mmCIF file of C-alpha atoms in Angstrom:
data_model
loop_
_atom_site.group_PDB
_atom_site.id
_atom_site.type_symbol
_atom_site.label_atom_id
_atom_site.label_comp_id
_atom_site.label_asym_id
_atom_site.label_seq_id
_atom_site.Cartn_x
_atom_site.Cartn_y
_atom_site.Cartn_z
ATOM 1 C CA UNK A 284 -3.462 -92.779 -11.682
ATOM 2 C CA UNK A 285 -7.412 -91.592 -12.124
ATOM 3 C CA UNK A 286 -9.950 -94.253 -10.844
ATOM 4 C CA UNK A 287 -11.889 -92.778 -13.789
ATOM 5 C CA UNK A 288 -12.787 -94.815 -17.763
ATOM 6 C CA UNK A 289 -11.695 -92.587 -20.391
ATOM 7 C CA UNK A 290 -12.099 -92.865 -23.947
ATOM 8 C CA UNK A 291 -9.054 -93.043 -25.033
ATOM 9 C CA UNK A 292 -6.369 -94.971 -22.753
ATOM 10 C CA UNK A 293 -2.570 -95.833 -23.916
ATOM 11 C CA UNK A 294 -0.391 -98.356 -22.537
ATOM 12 C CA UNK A 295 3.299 -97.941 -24.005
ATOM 13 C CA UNK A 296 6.301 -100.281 -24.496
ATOM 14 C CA UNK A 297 10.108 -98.224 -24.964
ATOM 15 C CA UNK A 298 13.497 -99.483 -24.826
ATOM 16 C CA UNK A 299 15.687 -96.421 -24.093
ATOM 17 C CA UNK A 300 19.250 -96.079 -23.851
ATOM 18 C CA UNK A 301 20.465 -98.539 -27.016
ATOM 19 C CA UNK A 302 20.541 -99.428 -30.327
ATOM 20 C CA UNK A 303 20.479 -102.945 -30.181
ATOM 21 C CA UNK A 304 17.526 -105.541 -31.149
ATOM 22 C CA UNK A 305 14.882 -106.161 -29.287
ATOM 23 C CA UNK A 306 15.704 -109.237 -27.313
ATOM 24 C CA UNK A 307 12.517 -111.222 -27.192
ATOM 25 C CA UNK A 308 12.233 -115.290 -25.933
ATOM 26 C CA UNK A 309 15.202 -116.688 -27.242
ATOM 27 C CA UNK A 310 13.298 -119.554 -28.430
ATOM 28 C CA UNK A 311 13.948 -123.367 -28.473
ATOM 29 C CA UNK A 312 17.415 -123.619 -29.935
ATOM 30 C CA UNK A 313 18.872 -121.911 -26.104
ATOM 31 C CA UNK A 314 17.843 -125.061 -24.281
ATOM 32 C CA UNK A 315 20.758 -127.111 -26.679
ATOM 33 C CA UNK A 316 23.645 -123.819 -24.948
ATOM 34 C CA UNK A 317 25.114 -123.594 -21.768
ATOM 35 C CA UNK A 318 23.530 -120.756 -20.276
ATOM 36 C CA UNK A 319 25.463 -117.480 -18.460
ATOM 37 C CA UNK A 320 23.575 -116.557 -16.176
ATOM 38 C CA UNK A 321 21.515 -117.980 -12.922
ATOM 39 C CA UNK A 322 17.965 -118.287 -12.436
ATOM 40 C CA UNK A 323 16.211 -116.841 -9.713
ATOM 41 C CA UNK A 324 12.529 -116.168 -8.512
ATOM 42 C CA UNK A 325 11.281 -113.819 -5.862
ATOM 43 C CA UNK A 326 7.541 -114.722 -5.111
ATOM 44 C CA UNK A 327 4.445 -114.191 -2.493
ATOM 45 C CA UNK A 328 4.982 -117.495 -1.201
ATOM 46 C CA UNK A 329 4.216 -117.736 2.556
ATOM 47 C CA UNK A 330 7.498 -116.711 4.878
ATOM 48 C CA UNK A 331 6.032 -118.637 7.837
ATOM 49 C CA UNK A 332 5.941 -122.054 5.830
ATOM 50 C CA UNK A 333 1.946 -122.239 5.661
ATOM 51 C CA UNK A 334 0.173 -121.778 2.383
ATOM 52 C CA UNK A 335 -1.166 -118.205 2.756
ATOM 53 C CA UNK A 336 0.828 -117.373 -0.432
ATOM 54 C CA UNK A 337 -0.166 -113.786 -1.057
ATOM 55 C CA UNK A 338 -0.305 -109.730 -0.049
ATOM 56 C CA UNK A 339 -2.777 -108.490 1.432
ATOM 57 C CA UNK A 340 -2.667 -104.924 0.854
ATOM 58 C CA UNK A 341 -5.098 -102.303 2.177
ATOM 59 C CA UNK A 342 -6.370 -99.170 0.834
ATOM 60 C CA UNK A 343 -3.247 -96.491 -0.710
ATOM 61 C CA UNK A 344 -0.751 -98.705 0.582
ATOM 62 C CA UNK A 345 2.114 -99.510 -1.496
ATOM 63 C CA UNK A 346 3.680 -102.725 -1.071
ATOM 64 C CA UNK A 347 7.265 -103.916 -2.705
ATOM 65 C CA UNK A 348 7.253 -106.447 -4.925
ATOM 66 C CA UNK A 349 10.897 -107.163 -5.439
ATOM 67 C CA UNK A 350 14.301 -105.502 -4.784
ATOM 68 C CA UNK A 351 17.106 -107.207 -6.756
ATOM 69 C CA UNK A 352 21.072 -106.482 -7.006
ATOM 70 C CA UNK A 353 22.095 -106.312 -10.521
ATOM 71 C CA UNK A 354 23.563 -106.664 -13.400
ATOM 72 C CA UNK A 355 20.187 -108.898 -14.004
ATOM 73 C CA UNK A 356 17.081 -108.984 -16.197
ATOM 74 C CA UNK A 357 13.513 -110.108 -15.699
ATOM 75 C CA UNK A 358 12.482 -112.125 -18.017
ATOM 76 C CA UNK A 359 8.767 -113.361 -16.507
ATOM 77 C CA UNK A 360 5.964 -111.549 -14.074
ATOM 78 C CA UNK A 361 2.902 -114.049 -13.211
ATOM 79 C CA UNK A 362 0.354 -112.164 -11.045
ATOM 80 C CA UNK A 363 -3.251 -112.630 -9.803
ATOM 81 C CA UNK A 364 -5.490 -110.844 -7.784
ATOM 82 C CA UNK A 365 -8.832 -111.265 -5.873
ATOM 83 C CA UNK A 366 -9.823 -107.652 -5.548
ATOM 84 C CA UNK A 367 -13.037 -105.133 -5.422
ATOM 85 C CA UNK A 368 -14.673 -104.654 -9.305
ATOM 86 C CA UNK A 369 -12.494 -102.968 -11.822
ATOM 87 C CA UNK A 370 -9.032 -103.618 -9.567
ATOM 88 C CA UNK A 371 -6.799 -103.678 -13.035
ATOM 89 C CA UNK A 372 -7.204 -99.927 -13.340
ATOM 90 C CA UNK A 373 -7.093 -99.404 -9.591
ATOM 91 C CA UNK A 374 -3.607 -100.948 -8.800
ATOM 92 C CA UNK A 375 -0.827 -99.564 -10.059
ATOM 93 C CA UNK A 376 2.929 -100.895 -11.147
ATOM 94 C CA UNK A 377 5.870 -99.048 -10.734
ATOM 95 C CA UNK A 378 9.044 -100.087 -11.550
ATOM 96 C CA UNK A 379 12.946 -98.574 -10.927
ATOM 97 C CA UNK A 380 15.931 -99.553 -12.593
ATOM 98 C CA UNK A 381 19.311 -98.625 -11.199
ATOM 99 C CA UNK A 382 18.427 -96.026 -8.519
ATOM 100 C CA UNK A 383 16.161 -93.702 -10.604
ATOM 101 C CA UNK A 384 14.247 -91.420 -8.528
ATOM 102 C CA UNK A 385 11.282 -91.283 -11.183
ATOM 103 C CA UNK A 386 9.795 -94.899 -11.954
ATOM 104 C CA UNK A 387 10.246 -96.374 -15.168
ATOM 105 C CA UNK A 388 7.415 -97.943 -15.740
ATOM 106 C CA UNK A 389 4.380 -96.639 -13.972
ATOM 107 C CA UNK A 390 1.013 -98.235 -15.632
ATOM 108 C CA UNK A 391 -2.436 -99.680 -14.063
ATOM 109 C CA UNK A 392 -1.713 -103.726 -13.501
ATOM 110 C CA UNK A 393 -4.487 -104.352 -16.090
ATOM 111 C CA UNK A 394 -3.338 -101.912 -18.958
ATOM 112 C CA UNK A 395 0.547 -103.244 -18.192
ATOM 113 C CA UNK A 396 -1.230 -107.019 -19.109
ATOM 114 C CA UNK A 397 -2.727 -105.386 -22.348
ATOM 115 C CA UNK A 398 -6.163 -105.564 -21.382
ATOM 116 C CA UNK A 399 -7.704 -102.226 -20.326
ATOM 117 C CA UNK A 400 -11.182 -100.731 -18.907
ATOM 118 C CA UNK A 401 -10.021 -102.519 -15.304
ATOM 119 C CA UNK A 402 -11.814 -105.870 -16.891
ATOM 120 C CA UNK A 403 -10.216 -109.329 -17.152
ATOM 121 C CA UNK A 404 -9.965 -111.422 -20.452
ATOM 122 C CA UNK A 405 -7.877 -113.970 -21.714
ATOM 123 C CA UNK A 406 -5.067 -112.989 -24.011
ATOM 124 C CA UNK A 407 -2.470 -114.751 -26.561
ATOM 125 C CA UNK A 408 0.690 -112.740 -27.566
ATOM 126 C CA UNK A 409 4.141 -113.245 -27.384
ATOM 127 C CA UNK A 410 4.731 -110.667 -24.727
ATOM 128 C CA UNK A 411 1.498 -111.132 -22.819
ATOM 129 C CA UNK A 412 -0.179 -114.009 -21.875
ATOM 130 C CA UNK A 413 -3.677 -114.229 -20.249
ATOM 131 C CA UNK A 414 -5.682 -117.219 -18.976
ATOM 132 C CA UNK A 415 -8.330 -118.688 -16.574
ATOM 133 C CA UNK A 416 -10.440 -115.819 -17.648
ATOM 134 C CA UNK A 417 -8.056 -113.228 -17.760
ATOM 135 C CA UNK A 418 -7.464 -113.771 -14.099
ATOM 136 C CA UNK A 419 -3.609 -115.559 -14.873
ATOM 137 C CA UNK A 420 -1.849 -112.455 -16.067
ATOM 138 C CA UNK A 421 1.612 -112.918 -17.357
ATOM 139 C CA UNK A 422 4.745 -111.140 -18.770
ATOM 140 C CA UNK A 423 7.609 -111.942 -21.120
ATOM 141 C CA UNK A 424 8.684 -108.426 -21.362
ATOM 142 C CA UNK A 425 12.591 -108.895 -21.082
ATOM 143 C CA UNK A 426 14.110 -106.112 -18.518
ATOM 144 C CA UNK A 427 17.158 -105.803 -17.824
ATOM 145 C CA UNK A 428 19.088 -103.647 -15.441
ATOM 146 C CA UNK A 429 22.805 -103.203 -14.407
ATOM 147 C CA UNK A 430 22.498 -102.000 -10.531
ATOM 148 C CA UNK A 431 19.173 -102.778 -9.344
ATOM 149 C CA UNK A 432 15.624 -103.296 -9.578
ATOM 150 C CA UNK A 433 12.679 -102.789 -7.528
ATOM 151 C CA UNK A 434 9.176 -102.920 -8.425
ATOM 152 C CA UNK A 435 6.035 -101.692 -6.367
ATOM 153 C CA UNK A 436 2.486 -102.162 -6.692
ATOM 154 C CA UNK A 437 -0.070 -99.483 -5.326
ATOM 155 C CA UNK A 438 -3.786 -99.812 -4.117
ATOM 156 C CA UNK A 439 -5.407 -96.996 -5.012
ATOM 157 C CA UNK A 440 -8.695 -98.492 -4.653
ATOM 158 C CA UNK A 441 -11.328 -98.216 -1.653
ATOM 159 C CA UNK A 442 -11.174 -101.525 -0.637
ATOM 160 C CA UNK A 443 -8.379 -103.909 0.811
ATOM 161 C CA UNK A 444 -6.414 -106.081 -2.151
ATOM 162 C CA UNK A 445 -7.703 -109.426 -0.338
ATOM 163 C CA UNK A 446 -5.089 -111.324 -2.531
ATOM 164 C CA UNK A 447 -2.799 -110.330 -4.559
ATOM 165 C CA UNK A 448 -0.279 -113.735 -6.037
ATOM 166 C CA UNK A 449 3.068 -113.113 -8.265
ATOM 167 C CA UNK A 450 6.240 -114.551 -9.895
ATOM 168 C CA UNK A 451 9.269 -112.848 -10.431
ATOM 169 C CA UNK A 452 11.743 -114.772 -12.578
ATOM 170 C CA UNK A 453 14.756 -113.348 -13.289
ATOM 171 C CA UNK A 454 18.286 -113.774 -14.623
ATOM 172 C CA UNK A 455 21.427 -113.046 -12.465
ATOM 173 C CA UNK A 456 23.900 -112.138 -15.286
ATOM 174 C CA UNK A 457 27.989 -111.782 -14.874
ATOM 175 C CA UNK A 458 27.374 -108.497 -17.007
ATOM 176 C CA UNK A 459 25.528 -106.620 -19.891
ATOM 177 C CA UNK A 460 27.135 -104.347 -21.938
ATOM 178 C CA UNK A 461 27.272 -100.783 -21.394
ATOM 179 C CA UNK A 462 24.595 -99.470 -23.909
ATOM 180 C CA UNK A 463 21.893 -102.023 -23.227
ATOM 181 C CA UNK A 464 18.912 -100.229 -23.676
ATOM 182 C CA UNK A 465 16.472 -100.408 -20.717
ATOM 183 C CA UNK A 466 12.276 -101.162 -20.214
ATOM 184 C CA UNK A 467 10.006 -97.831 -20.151
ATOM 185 C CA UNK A 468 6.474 -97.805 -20.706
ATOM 186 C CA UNK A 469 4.121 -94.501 -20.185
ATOM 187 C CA UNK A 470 0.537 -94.819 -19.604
ATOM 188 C CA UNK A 471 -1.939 -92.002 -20.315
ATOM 189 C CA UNK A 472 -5.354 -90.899 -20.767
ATOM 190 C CA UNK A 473 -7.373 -88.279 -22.090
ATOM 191 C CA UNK A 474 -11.060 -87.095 -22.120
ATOM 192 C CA UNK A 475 -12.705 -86.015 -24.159
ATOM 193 C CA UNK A 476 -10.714 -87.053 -27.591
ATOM 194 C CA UNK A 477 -11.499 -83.623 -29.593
ATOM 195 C CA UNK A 478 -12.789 -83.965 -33.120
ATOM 196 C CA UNK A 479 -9.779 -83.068 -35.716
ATOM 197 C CA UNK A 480 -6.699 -83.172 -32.936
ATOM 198 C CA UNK A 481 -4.567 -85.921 -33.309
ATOM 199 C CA UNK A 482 -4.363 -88.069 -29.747
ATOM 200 C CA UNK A 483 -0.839 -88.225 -28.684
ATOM 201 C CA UNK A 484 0.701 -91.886 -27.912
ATOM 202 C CA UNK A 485 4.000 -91.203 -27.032
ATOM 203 C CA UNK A 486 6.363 -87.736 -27.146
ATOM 204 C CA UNK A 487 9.866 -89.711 -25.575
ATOM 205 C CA UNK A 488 13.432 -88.331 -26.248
ATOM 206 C CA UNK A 489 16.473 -90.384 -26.023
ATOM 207 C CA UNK A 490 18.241 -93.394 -27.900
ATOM 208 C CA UNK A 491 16.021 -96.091 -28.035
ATOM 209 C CA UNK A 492 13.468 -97.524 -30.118
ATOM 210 C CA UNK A 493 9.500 -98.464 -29.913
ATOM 211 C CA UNK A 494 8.215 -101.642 -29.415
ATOM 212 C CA UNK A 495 4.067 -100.943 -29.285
ATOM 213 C CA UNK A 496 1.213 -100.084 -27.306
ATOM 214 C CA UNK A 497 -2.123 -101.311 -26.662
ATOM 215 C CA UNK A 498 -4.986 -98.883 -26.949
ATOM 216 C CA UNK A 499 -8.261 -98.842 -24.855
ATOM 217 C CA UNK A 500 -11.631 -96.858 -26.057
ATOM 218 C CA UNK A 501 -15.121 -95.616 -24.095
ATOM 219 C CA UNK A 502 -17.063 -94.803 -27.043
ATOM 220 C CA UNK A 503 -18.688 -91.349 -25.838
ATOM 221 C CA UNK A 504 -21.261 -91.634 -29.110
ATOM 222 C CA UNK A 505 -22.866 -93.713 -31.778
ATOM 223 C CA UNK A 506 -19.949 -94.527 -34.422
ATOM 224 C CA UNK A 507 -16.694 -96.127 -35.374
ATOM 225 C CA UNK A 508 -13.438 -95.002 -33.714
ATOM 226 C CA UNK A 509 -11.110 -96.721 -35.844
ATOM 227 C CA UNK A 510 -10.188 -94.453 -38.837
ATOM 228 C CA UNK A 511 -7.673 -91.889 -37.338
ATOM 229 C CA UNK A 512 -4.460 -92.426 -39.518
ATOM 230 C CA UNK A 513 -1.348 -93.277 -37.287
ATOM 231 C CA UNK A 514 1.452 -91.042 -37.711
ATOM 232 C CA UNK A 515 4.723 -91.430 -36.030
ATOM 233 C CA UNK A 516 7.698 -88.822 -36.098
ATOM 234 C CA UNK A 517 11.313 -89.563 -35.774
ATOM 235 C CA UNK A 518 13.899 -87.720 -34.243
ATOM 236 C CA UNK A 519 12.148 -83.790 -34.836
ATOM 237 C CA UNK A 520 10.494 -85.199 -38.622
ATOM 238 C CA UNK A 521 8.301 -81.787 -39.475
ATOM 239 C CA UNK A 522 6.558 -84.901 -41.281
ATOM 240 C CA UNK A 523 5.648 -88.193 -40.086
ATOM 241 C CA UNK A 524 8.346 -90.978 -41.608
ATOM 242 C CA UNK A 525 5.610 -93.485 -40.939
ATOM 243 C CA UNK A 526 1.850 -92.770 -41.877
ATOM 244 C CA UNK A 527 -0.595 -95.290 -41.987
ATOM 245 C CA UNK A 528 -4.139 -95.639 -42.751
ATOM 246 C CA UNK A 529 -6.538 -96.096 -39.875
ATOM 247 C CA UNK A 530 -6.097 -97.236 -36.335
ATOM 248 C CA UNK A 531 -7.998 -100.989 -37.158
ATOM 249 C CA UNK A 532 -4.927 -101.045 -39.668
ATOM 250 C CA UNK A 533 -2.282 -99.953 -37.327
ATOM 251 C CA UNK A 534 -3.703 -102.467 -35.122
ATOM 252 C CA UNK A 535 -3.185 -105.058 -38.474
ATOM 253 C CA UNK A 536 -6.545 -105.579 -38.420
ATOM 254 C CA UNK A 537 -9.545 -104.990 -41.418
ATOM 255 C CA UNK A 538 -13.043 -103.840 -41.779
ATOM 256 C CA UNK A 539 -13.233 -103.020 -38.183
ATOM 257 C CA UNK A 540 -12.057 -105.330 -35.038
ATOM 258 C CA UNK A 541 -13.232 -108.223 -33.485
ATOM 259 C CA UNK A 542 -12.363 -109.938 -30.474
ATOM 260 C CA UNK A 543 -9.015 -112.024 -31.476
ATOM 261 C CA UNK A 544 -5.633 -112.659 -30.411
ATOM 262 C CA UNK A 545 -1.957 -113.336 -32.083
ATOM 263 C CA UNK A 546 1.520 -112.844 -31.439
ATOM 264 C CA UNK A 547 1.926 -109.486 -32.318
ATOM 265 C CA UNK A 548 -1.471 -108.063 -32.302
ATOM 266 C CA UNK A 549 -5.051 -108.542 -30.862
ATOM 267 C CA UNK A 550 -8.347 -107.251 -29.603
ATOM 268 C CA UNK A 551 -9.345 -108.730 -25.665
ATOM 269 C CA UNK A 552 -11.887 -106.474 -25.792
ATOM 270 C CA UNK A 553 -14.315 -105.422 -28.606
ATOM 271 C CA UNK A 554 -17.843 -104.618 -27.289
ATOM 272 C CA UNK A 555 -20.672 -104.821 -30.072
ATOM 273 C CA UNK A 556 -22.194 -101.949 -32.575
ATOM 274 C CA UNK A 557 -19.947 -99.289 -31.282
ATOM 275 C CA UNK A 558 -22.497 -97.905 -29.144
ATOM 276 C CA UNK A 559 -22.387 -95.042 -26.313
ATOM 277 C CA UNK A 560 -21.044 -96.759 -23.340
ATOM 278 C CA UNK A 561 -19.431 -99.847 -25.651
ATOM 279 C CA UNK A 562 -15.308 -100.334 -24.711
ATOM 280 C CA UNK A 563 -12.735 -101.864 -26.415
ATOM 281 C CA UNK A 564 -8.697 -102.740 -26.316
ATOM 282 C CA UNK A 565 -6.251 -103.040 -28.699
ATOM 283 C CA UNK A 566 -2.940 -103.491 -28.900
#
């Protein structure tokens, strides 16, 4: 991962491997069921029974957050971190399903939490929630996997990570069915955005199906950013099947963006007057 802003930074959410629906929180009406499946937690908490509850982890060291036996699926990630300026684009989080050699998820820790630019800000959505100034960062993502997990963190900062805190809550299940699709996300960057060439998102193969992204911006100029039409294409399309009209509306906003938050959409970060130097985050 570059230690570098860029104007145009993507943060990607895939399920690969299946057809079937998007899981999500299953909501109220699972508390009135009997439940298959345990709960269990791996966290920072202090081995030695005192209450230094955290990592420490020094400069291009990678430390391992969690190595779990399957079948299983994570259903919550709670992190924060005390850490030099600008630490959510300087730690990075990797995660493995099932032995894979490649990770599955690879994405700065800020960008995974949907806020981008390495800054902190609260967020409401119903995959990611942000509080105490964006400095509570957590996940809903659901993730499951059928022979393992294991999830990393990397400091690729200069500095020691003085504190890094986490939750990982996660479901031991009996089963899951052979084609349960599983959690990939790919995080890119490119600069400078040319004038007339479309900015690529995503380019995945596979069964599986798209969930979103969230979408951070260095304005290089004077102007507005938002009026590239999104175009997606499906399985070789020499045409886009979907093609909208401007990123604000892609982003289901109008007339521009402003700092906001719902469940499925949201701006954490929306600097003023689009000026050179001004950043922004969307997802």
């Amino acid at each position: 991962m570059g230690k570098t802003f860029f104007p145009a930074i993507c943060f990607l959410a895939v399920f690969l491997g299946g057809s079937q629906t998007f899981p999500g929180q299953d909501g109220l009406v699972q508390l009135g069921r009997h439940q298959e499946y345990e709960s269990r937690r791996i966290s920072s908490y202090d081995r030695s029974g005192g209450n230094d509850d955290r990592l420490h982890i020094r400069r291009g060291e990678t430390a391992v957050l969690a190595d779990i036996e399957g079948p299983g699926a994570i259903h919550h990630i709670w992190v924060t971190i005390d850490a030099e300026p600008f630490y959510g684009r300087k730690i990075v989080l990797r995660a493995y399903w099932d032995g894979e050699e490649n990770p599955s998820v690879e994405v700065p820790i800020g960008d995974f939490f949907s806020v981008g630019h390495g800054l902190n800000r609260n967020l409401r959505s119903l995959p990611i929630a942000n509080s105490s100034e964006g400095r509570a960062r957590n996940c809903y993502w659901y993730m499951p996997f059928q022979k393992s997990a294991r999830l990393t963190v990397t400091n690729e900062g200069e500095q020691t990570v003085g504190a890094f805190y986490y939750y990982i809550d996660y479901r031991k299940l009996p089963s899951l069915p052979l084609n349960t699709p599983s959690f990939h996300s790919q995080y890119r960057q490119e600069t400078p955005c040319l004038p007339g060439k479309n900015y690529l998102l995503l380019d995945a193969e596979g069964r599986g199906h798209y969930v979103g992204c969230n979408l951070s911006i260095l304005q290089r100029a004077m102007g507005w950013w938002g009026e590239g039409d999104d175009m997606i294409y499906v399985d070789g399309e020499r045409y886009p099947g979907l093609y909208g009209t401007g990123s604000e509306d892609y982003f289901c906003d109008a007339w521009g963006m402003r700092e906001d938050g719902n469940l499925y959409y949201g701006c954490p970060i929306q600097e003023p007057d689009f000026k050179t130097g001004s950043k922004a985050t969307v997802y």
